[in-house]
Coordinates of C-alpha atoms and ligand atoms in Angstrom, one line a residue:
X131 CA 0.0 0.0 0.0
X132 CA 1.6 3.6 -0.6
X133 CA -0.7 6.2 0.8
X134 CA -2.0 8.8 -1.1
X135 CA -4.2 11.9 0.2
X136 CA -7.2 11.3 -2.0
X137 CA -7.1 13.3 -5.1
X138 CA -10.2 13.6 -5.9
X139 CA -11.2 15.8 -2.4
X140 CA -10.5 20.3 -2.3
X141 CA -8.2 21.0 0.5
X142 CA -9.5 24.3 1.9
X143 CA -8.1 26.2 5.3
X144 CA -10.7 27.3 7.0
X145 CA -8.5 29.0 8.9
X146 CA -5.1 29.2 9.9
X147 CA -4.7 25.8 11.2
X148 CA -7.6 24.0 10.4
X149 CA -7.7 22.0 6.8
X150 CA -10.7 20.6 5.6
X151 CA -10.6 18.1 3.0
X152 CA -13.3 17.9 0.6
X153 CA -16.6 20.9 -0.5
X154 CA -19.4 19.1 0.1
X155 CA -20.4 20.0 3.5
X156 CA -21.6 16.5 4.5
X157 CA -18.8 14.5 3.7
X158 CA -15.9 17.0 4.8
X159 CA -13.3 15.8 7.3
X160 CA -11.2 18.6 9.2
X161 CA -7.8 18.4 9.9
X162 CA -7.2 20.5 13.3
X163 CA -3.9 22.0 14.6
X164 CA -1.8 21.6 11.3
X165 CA 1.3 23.2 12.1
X166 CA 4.4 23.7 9.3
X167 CA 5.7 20.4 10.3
X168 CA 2.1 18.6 9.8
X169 CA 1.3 20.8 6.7
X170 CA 4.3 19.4 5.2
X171 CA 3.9 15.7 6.2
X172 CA 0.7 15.5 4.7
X173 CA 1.9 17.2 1.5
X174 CA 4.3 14.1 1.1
X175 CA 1.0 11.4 1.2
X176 CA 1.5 11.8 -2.4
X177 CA 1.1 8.1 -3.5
X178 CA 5.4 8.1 -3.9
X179 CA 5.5 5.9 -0.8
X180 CA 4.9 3.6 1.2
X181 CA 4.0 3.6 5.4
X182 CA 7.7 2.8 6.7
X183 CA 8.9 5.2 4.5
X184 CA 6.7 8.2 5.0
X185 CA 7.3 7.8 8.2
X186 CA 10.8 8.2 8.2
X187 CA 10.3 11.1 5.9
X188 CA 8.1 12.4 8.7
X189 CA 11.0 12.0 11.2
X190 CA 13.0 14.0 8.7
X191 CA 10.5 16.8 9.3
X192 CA 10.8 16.3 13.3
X193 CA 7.6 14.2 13.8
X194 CA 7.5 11.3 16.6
X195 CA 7.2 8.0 14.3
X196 CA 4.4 7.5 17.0
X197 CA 2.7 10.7 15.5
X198 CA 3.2 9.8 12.1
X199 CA 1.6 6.7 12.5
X200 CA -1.1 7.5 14.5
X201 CA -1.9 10.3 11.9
X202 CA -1.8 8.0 8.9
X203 CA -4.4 5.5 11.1
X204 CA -6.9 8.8 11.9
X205 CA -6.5 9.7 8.2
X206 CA -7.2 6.7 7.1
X207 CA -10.2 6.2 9.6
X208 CA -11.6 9.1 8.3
X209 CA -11.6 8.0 4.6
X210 CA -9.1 10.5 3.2
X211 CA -6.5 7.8 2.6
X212 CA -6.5 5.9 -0.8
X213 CA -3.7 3.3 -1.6
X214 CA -1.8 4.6 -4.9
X215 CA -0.3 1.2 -5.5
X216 CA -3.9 -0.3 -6.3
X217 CA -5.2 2.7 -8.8
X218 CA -2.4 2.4 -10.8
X219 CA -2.9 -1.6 -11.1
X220 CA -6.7 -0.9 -11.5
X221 CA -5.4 1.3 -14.9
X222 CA -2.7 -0.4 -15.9
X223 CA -2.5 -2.6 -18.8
X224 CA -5.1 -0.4 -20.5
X225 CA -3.7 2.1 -23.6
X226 CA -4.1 5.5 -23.8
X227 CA -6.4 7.6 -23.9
X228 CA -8.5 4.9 -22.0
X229 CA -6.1 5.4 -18.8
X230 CA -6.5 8.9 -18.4
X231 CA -9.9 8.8 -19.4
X232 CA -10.9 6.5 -16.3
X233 CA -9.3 8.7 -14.0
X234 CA -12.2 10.8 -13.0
X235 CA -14.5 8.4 -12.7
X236 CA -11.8 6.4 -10.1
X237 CA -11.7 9.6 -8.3
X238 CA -15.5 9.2 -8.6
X239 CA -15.2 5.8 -7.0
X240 CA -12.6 6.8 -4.2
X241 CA -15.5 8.8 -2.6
X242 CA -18.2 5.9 -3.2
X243 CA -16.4 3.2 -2.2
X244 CA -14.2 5.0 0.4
X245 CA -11.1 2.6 2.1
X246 CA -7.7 2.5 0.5
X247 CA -8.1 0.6 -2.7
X248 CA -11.2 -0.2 -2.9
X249 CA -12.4 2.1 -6.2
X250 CA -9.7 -0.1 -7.4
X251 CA -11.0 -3.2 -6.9
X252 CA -14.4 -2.3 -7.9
X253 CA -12.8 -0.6 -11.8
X254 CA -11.0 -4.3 -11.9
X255 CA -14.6 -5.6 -11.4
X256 CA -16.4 -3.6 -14.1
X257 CA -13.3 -4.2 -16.4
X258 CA -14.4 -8.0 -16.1
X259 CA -18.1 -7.5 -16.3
X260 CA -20.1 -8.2 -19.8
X261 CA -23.1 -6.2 -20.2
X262 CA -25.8 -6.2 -23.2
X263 CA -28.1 -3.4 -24.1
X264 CA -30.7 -4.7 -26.3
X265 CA -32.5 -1.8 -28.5
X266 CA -30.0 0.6 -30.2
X267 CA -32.5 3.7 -30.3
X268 CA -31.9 7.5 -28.3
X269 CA -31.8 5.8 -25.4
X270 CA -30.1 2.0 -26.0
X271 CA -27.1 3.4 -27.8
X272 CA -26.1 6.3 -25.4
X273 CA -26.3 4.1 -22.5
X274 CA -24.0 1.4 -24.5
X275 CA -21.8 4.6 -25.0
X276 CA -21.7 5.9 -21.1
X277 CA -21.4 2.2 -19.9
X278 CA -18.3 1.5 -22.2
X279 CA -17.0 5.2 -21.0
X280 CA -17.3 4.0 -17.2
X281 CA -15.0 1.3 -17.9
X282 CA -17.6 -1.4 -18.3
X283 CA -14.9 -4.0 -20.0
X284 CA -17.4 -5.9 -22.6
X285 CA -20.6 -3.7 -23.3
X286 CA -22.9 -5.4 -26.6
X287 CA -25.4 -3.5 -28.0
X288 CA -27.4 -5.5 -30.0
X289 CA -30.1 -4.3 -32.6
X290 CA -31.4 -5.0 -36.3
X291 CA -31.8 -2.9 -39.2
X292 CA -30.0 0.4 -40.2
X293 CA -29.4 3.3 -38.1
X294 CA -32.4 5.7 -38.6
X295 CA -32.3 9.7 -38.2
X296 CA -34.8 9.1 -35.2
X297 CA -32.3 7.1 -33.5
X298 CA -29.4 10.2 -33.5
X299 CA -28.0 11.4 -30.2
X300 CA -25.2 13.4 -28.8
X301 CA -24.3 10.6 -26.7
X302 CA -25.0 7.8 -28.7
X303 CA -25.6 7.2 -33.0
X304 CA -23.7 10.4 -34.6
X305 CA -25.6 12.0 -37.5
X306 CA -23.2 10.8 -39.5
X307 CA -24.2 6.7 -38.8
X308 CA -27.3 7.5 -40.7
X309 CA -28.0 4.4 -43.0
X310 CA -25.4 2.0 -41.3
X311 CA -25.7 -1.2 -39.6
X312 CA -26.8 -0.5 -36.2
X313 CA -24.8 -3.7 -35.3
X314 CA -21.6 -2.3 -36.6
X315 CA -22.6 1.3 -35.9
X316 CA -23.3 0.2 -32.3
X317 CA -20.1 -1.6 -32.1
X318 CA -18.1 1.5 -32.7
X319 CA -20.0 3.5 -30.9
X320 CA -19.0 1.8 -28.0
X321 CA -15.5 1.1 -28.8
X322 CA -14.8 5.0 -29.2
X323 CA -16.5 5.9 -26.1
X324 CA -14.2 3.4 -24.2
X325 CA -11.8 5.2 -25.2
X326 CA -10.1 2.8 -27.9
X327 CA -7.3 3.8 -30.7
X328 CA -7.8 3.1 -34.4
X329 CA -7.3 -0.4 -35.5
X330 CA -7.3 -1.5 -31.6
X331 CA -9.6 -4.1 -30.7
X332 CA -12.1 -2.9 -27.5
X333 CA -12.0 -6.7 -26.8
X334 CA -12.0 -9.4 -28.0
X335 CA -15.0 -11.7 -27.5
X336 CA -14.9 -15.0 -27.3
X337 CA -16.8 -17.3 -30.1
X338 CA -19.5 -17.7 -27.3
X339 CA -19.6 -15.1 -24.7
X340 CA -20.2 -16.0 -21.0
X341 CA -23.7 -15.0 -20.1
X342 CA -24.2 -11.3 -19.6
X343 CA -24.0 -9.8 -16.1
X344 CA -27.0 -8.0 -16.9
X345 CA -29.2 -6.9 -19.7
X346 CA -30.2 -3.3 -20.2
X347 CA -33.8 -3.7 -22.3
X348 CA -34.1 -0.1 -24.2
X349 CA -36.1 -1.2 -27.4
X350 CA -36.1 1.6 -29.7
X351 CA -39.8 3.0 -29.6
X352 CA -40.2 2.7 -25.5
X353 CA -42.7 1.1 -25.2
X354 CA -40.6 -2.0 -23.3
X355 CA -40.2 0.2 -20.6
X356 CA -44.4 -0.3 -19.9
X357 CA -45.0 -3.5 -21.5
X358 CA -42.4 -5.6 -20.2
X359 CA -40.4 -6.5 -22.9
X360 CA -42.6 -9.9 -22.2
X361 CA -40.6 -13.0 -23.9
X362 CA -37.1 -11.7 -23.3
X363 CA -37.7 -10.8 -20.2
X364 CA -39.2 -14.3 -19.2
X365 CA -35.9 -15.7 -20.7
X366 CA -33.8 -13.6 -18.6
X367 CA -36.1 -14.6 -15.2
X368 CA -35.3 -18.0 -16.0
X369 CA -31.7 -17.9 -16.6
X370 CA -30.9 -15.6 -13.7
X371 CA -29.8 -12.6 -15.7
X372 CA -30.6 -9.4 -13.9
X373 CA -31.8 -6.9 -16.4
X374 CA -33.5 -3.2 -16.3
X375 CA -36.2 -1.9 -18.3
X376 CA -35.1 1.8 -19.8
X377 CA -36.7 4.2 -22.8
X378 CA -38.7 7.3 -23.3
X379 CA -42.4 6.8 -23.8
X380 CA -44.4 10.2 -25.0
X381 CA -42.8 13.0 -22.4
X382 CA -41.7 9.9 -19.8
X383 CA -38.3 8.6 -19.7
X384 CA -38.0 5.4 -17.1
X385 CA -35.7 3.6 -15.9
X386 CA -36.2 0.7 -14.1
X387 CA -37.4 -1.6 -12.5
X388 CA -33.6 -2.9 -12.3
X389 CA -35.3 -6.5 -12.0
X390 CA -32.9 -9.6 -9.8
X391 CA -34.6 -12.6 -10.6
X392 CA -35.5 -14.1 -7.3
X393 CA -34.7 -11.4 -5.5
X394 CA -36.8 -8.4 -6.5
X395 CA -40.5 -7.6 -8.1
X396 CA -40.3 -7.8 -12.5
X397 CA -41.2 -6.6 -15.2
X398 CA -44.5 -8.6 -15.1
X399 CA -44.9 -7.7 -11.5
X400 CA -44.9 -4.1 -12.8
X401 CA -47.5 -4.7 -15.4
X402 CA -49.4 -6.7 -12.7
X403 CA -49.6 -3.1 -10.6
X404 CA -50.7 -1.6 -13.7
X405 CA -53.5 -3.6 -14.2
X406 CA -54.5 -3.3 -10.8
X407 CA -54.8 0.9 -11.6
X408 CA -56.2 0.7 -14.8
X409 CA -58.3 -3.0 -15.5
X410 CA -58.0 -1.9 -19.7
X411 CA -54.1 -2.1 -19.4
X412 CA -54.4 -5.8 -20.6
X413 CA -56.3 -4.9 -23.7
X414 CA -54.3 -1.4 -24.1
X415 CA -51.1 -3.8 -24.0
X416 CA -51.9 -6.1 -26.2
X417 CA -52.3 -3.1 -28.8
X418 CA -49.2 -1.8 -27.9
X419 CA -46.7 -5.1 -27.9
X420 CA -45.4 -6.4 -31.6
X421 CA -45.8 -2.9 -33.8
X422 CA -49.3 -2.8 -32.5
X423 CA -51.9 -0.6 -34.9
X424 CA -52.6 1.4 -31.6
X425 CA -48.7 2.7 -31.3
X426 CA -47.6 6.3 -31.9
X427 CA -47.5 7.3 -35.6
X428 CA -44.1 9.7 -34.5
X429 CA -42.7 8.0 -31.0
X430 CA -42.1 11.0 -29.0
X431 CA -38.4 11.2 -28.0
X432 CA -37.0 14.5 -26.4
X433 CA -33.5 14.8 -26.6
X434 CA -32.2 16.0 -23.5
X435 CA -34.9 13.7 -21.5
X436 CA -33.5 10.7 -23.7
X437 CA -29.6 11.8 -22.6
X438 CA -30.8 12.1 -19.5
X439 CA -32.6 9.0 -19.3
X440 CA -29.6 6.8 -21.0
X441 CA -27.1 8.4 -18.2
X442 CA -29.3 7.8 -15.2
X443 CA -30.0 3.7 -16.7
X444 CA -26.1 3.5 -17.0
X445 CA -25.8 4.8 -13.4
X446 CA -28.3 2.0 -12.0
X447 CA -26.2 -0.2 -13.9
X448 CA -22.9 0.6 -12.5
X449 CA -24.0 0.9 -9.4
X450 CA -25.9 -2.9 -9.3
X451 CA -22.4 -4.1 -10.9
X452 CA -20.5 -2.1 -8.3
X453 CA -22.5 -3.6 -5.2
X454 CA -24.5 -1.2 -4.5
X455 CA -28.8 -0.9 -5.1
X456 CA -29.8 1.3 -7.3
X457 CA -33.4 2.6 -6.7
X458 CA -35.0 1.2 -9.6
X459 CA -34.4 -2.0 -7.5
X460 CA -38.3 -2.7 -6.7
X461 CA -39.2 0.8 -7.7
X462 CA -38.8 2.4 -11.0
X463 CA -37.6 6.4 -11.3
X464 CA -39.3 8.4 -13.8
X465 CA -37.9 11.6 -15.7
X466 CA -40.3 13.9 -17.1
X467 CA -40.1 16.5 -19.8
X468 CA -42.9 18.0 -18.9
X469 CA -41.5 19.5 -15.4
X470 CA -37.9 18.0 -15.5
X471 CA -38.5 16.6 -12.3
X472 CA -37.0 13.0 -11.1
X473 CA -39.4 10.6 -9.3
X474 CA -38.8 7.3 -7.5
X475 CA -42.4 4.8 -7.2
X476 CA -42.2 1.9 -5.5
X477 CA -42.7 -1.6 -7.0
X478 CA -43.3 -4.5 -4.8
X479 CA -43.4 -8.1 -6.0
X480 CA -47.1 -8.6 -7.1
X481 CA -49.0 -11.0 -5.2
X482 CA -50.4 -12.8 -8.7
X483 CA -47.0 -13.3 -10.4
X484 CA -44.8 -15.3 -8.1
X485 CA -41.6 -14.3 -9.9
X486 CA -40.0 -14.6 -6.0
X487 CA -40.7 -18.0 -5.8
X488 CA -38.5 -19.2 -9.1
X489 CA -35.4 -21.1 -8.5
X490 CA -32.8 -19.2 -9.6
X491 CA -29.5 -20.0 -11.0
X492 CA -27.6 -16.4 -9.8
X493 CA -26.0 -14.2 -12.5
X494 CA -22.1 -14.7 -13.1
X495 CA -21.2 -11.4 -11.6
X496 CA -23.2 -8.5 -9.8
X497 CA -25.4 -10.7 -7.6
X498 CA -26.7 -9.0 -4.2
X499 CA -26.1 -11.0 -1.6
Ligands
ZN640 ZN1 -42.9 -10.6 -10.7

């Protein structure tokens, strides 16, 4: 381990001897009575070395090795610590620009995941993780894109047909993808949003990929979002795959429910609640599912709310991947362009579907314990 003052926090003075680490007022730590001699120990927790010989470099400066110990304990109690050593395995073996890239977003995770090298460990975990995003639309492709950009090591999106001008967004197809492949399109989508150099392979999958750690269902019109994206999504129950429901429907964007089989209410359990509000949903759905005659002659699909929409899914994602529970575990959160506002509803398991009661066979990586 070789100590490093996290980087990604502000040291401000507060006043003449007080430091505080870090702006945002609930998660600032103060450093009190930092005299010359501490200012300039805690200058040298630069990640260049390791405990015994900070400490010595701490003696150097006239510090007890008692002192300097006992600091480096308190800071590290206090979650200002990070180890150095682990980041820079967490990066390493990955070409630039893709290192420097995912520097921010480890910076990100040193707050999130707070002891000394655990953003580390948890960038080596999404390097290893294989996500799909089914439906390469507004939403689909830009959270391929941001996935990929988070250091998400094997991201597929997967879609028919030719990119259309409906499906352009800043964040995912490029105007200039018009008319392609959405398959290939999609592919270099998220190659260049991870980051990788011309004629560099993102990675290279193997003739049968592993089972996804999770599915993102974004099919291109929305509409999976409310009807449950029902076949697919039966397959995924069965095998275990956690997957999450994401689009823009008229002015709504969703996102969620993030749905672990066994462990949380589904996509069916959702339409279950729906039909419990509304007892036409059933008939309205079946209109709806399979290019309906009932669906939208022009799908709405604001832009910002669809950017929004696609980093917010990508979010959930890493943060399911990462360990933690997103909300749109048994609850769904709702974006609307109407106000701009962010809602979280609730979704419990629906007494009729019995999706808890499956056996499960548990996903290969991301599984809540
Ligand atoms: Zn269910």
């Amino acid at each position: 381990m070789r100590p490093v003052l996290k980087p990604a926090l502000s040291r401000l003075w507060r006043e003449k001897q007080t430091l505080q680490f870090g702006t945002v007022r609930r998660h600032a730590r103060l450093v009190e009575d930092v005299d010359r001699a501490l200012a300039s120990f805690l200058e040298l927790i630069d990640g260049s070395r390791d405990g015994p010989a900070l400490i010595a470099a701490g003696q150097r400066l006239g510090l007890d090795p008692e002192y300097c110990e006992a600091m480096l304990d308190s800071l590290a109690r206090s979650e200002l610590l990070d180890d150095a050593a682990a980041a820079q395995q967490a990066l390493a073996g990955r070409p630039q620009p893709r290192r420097e890239m995912l520097v921010p977003d480890l910076a990100s995770l040193s707050l999130v995941h707070p002891a000394p090298g655990e953003a580390a460990a948890v960038l080596q975990g999404r390097a290893r993780a294989r996500v799909e995003v089914r439906g390469a639309g507004r939403v689909g492709a830009a959270v391929g894109a941001v996935l990929a950009a988070g250091g998400i090591g094997d991201v597929a999106l997967v879609d028919r047909g030719r990119v259309a001008a409906r499906d352009v967004s800043p964040a995912g197809f490029p105007p200039t993808e018009i008319g392609r492949l959405r398959a290939t399109s999609g592919r270099e989508v998220v190659h260049r949003a991870a980051g990788t150099a011309a004629g560099e392979r993102y990675r290279r999958s193997p003739a049968s990929p592993p089972p996804p750690a999770l599915v993102v269902l974004a099919p291109r019109d929305g509409t999976g979002a409310f009807t449950g994206a029902a076949v697919e999504a039966q397959e995924l129950m069965r095998a275990g795959i956690p997957h999450l429901y994401t689009g823009v429907l008229e002015h709504l964007g969703v996102v969620g429910p993030l749905v672990v089989p066994g462990a949380s209410a589904c996509g069916s359990c959702a339409t279950l609640a729906r039909r419990d509000e509304d007892e036409a949903w059933p008939r309205l759905l079946a209109q709806l599912i399979d290019g309906g005659p009932g669906r939208a002659r022009v799908p709405a699909c604001d832009s910002a709310l669809a950017t929004s929409v696609a980093g917010l899914a990508a979010l959930h994602v890493e943060l399911y991947l990462d360990g933690v529970l997103p909300p749109s575990v048994d609850g769904w959160c709702e974006v609307s362009a109407a106000d701009g506002m962010t809602r979280r509803l609730r979704l419990r398991s629906h007494p009729d579907c019995g999706c808890l009661w499956q056996s499960v066979t548990a996903g290969r990586a991301g599984t809540m314990a």
